Tab-separated table of C-alpha atoms in Angstrom:
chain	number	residue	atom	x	y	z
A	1	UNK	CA	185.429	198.623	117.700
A	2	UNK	CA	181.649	198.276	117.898
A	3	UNK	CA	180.586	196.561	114.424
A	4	UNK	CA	176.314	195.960	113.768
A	5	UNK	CA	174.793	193.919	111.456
A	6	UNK	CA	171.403	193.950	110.351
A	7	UNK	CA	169.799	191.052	108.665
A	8	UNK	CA	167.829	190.498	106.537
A	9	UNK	CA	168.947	193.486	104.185
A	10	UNK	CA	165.859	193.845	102.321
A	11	UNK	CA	162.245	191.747	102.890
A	12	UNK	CA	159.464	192.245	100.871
A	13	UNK	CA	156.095	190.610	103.112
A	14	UNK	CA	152.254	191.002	102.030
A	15	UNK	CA	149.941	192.845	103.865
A	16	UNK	CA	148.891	192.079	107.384
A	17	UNK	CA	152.071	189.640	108.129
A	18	UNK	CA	153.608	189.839	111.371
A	19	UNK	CA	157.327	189.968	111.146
A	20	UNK	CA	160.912	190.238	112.483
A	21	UNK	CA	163.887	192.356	111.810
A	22	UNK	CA	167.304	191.119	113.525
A	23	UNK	CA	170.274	193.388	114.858
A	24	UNK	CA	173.064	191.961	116.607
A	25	UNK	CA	176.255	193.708	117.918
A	26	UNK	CA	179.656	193.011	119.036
A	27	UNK	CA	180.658	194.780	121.798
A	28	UNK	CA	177.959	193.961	124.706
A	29	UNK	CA	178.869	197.010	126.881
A	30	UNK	CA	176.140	199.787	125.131
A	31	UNK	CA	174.679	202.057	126.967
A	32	UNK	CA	171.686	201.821	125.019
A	33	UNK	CA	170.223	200.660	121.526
A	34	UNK	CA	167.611	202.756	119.636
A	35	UNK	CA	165.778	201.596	116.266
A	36	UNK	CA	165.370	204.302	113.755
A	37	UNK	CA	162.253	204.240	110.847
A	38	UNK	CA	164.097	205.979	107.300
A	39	UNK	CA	161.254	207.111	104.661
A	40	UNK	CA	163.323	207.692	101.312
A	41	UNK	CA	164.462	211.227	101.029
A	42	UNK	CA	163.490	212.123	104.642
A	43	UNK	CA	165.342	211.683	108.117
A	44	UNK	CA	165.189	209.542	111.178
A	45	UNK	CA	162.570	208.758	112.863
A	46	UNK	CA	163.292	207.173	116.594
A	47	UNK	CA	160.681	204.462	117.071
A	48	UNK	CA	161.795	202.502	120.221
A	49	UNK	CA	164.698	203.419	122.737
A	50	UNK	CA	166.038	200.277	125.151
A	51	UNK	CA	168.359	201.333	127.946
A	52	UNK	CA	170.863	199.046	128.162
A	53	UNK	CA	169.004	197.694	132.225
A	54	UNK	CA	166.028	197.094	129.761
A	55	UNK	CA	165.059	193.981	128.361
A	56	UNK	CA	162.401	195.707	126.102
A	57	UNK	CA	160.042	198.457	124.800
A	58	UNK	CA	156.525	198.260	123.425
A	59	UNK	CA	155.012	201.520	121.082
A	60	UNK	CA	151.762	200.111	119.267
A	61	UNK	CA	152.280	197.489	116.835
A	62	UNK	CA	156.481	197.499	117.147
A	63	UNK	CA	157.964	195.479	120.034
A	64	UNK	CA	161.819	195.844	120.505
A	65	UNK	CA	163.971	193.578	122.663
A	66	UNK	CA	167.594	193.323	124.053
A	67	UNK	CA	169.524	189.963	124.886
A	68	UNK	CA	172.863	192.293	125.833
A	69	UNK	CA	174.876	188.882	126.985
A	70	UNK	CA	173.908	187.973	123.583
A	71	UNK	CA	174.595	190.769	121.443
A	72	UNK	CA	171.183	190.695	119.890
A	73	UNK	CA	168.317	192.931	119.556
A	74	UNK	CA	165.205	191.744	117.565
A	75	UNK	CA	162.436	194.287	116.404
A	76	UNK	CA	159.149	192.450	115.896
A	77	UNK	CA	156.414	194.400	113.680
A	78	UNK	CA	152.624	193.282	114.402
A	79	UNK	CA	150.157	193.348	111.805
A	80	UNK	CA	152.160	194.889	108.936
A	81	UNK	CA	151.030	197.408	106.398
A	82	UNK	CA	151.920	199.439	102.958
A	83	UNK	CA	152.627	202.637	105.047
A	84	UNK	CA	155.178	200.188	107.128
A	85	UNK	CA	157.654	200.698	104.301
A	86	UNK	CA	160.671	202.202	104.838
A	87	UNK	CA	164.357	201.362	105.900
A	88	UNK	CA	164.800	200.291	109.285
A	89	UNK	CA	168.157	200.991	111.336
A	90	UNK	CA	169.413	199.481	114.252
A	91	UNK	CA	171.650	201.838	116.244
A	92	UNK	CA	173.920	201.488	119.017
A	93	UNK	CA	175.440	203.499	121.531
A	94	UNK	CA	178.434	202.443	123.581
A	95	UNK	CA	179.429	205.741	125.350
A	96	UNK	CA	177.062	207.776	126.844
A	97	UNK	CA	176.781	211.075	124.743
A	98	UNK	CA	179.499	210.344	122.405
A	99	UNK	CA	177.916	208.654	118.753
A	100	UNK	CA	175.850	205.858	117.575
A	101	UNK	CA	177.002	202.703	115.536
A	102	UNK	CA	174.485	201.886	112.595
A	103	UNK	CA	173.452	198.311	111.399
A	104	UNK	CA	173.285	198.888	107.265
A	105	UNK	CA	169.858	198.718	107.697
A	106	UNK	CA	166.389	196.623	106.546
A	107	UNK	CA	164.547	197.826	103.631
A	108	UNK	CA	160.979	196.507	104.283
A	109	UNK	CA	158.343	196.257	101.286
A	110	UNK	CA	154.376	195.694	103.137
A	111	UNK	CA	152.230	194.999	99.681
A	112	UNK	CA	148.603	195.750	99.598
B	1	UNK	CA	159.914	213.828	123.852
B	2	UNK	CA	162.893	215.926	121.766
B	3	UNK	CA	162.471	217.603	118.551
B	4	UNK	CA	165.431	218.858	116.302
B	5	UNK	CA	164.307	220.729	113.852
B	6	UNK	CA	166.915	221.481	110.342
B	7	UNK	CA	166.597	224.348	107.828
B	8	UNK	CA	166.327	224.282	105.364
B	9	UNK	CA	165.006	221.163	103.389
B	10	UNK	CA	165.846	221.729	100.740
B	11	UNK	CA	168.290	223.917	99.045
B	12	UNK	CA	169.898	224.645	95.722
B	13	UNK	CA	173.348	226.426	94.928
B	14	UNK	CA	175.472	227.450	92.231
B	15	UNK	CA	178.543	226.057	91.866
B	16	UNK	CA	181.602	228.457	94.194
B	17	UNK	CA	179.069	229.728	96.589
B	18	UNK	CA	178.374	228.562	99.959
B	19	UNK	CA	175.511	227.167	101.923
B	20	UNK	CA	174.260	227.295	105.948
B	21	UNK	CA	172.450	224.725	107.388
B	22	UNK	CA	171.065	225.020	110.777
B	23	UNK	CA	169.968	222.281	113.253
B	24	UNK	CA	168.352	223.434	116.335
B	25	UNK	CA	166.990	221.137	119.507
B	26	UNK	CA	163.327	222.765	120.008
B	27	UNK	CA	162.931	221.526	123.279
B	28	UNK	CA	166.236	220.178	124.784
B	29	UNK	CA	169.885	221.362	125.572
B	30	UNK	CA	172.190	219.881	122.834
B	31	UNK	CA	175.895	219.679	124.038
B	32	UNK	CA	177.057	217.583	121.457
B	33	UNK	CA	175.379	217.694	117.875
B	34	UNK	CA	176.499	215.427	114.817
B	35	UNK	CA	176.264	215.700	111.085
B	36	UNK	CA	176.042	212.528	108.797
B	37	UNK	CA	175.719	212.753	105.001
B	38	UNK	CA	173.878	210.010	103.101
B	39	UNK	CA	174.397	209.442	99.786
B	40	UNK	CA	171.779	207.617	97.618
B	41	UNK	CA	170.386	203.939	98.821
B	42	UNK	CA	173.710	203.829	101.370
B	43	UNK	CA	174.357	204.047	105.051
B	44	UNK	CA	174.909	207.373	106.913
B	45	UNK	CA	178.433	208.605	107.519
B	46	UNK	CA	179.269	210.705	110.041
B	47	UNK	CA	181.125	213.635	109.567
B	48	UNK	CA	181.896	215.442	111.840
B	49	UNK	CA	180.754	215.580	116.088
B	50	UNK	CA	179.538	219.370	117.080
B	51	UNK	CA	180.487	220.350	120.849
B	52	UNK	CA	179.294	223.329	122.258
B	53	UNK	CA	182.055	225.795	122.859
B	54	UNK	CA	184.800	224.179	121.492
B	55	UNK	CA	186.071	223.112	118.011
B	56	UNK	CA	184.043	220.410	115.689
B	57	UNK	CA	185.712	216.686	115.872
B	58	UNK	CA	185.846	215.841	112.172
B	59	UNK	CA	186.109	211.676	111.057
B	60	UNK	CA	188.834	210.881	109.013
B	61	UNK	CA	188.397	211.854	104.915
B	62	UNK	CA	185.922	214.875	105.918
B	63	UNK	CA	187.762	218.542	104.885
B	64	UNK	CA	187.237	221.267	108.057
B	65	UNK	CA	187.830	223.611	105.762
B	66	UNK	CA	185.134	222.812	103.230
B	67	UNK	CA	182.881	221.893	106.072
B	68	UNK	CA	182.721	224.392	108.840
B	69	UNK	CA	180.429	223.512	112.239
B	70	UNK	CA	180.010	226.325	114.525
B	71	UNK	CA	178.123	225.007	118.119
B	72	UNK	CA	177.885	228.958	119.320
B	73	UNK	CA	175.227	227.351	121.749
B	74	UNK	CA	173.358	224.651	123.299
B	75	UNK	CA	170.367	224.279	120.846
B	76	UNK	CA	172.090	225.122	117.434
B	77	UNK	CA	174.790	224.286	115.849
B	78	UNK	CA	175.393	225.305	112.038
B	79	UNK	CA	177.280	223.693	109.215
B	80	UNK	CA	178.179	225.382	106.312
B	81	UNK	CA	179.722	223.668	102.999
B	82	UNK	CA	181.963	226.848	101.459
B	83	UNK	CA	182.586	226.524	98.301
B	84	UNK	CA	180.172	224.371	97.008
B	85	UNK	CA	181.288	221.738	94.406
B	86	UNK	CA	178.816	219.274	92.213
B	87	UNK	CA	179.994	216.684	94.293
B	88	UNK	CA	179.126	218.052	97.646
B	89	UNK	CA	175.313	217.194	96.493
B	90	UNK	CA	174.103	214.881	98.919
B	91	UNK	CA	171.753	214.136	101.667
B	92	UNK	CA	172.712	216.203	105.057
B	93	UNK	CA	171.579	215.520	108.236
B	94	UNK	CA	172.005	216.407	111.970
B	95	UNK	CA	171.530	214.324	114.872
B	96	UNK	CA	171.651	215.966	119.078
B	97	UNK	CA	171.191	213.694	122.278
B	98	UNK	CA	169.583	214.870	125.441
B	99	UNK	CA	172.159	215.198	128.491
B	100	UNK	CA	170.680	212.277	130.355
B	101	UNK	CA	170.052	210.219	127.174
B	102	UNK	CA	166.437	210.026	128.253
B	103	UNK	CA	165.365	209.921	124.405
B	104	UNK	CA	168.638	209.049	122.845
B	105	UNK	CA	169.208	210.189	119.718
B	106	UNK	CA	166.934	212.703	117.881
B	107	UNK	CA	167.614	213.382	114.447
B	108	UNK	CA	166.470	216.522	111.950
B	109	UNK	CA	164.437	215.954	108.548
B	110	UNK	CA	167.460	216.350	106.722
B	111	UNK	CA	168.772	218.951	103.711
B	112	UNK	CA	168.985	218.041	100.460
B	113	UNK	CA	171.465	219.690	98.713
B	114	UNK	CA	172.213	220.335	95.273
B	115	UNK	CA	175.212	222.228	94.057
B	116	UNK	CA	174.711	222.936	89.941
């Protein structure tokens, strides 16, 4: 059974840091691994999408990567700021079409 | 890239009555659909997996009865909470993946419910 952590559960980081939020997984065999933005009260947001032949995927100031062999995916955040708060989720998914495994997720705080 | 769009937002019941939420892909052919519910500052949980065509797959705990899912086709599928109890208020959302898993997993805005 697929488990993922996320770590750390909550960080709280001033404006204008550059930072790092960690996933890892333990079944290696995923078809792909998607990070997910959560504003309180509101749904999902996808923000980056790595097939599982990918070794990363770049939107703006987010960078995602994959180590699969590893079990690791790392999502790096450039340049933080205040509207960069929200939860973050890590999700994977190990057969094609049939549901995704979520991390518990990183709260983020960016202070002005 | 894929939009699934939820109605409604928000909505507010008495207490015995029921309540349909829709979750629709705008721009893509859904064959499988999922609801989650979230309760306050935790995880989702899924509930239940929506196939087109064929009877919901519920996860363990979740009532069919209370929770109905109807998939009648490939860019909505509906789930209604009959009988609405206090403690059916929560956070409901719907997710639906693209065929070819081009954009993965798209999820709706969500419906807050509130039975009172």
């Amino acid at each position: 059974k697929q488990e993922v952590t996320q770590i750390p559960a909550a960080l709280s980081v001033p404006e204008g840091e550059n930072l790092v939020l960690n996933c890892s997984f333990t079944d290696s065999a995923i078809y792909n691994l998607q990070w997910f933005r959560q504003d309180p009260g509101k749904g999902l947001t996808s923000l980056l999408l790595i097939q599982s032949s990918q070794r990363e995927q770049t939107s703006g100031r987010l960078n995602a990567s994959l180590d699969k062999s590893s079990g690791r995916s790392t999502l790096y955040i450039a340049a933080s700021q205040p509207g960069d708060s929200a939860t973050y989720l890590c999700a994977v998914d190990n057969n094609a079409g049939n549901m995704l495994t979520f991390g518990g997720g990183t709260r983020l705080m960016v202070k002005p | 890239g894929a939009v699934v769009s939820q109605h409604p937002s928000r909505v507010i019941c008495k207490s015995g009555t029921s309540v349909k939420i829709e979750c629709r892909s705008l721009d893509f052919q859904a064959t499988t659909m999922f609801w989650y519910r979230q309760f306050p500052k935790q995880s989702l949980m899924l509930m239940a997996t929506s196939n087109e065509g064929s009877k919901a797959t519920y996860e363990q705990g979740v009532e069919k009865d209370k929770f109905l899912i109807n998939h009648a086709s490939l860019t909505l599928s509906t789930l209604t909470v009959t009988s609405a109890h206090p403690e059916d208020s929560s956070f409901y959302i719907c997710s639906a993946r693209d065929a070819q898993g081009f954009y993965g997993y798209t999820f709706g805005s969500g419906t807050r419910l509130t039975v009172v």
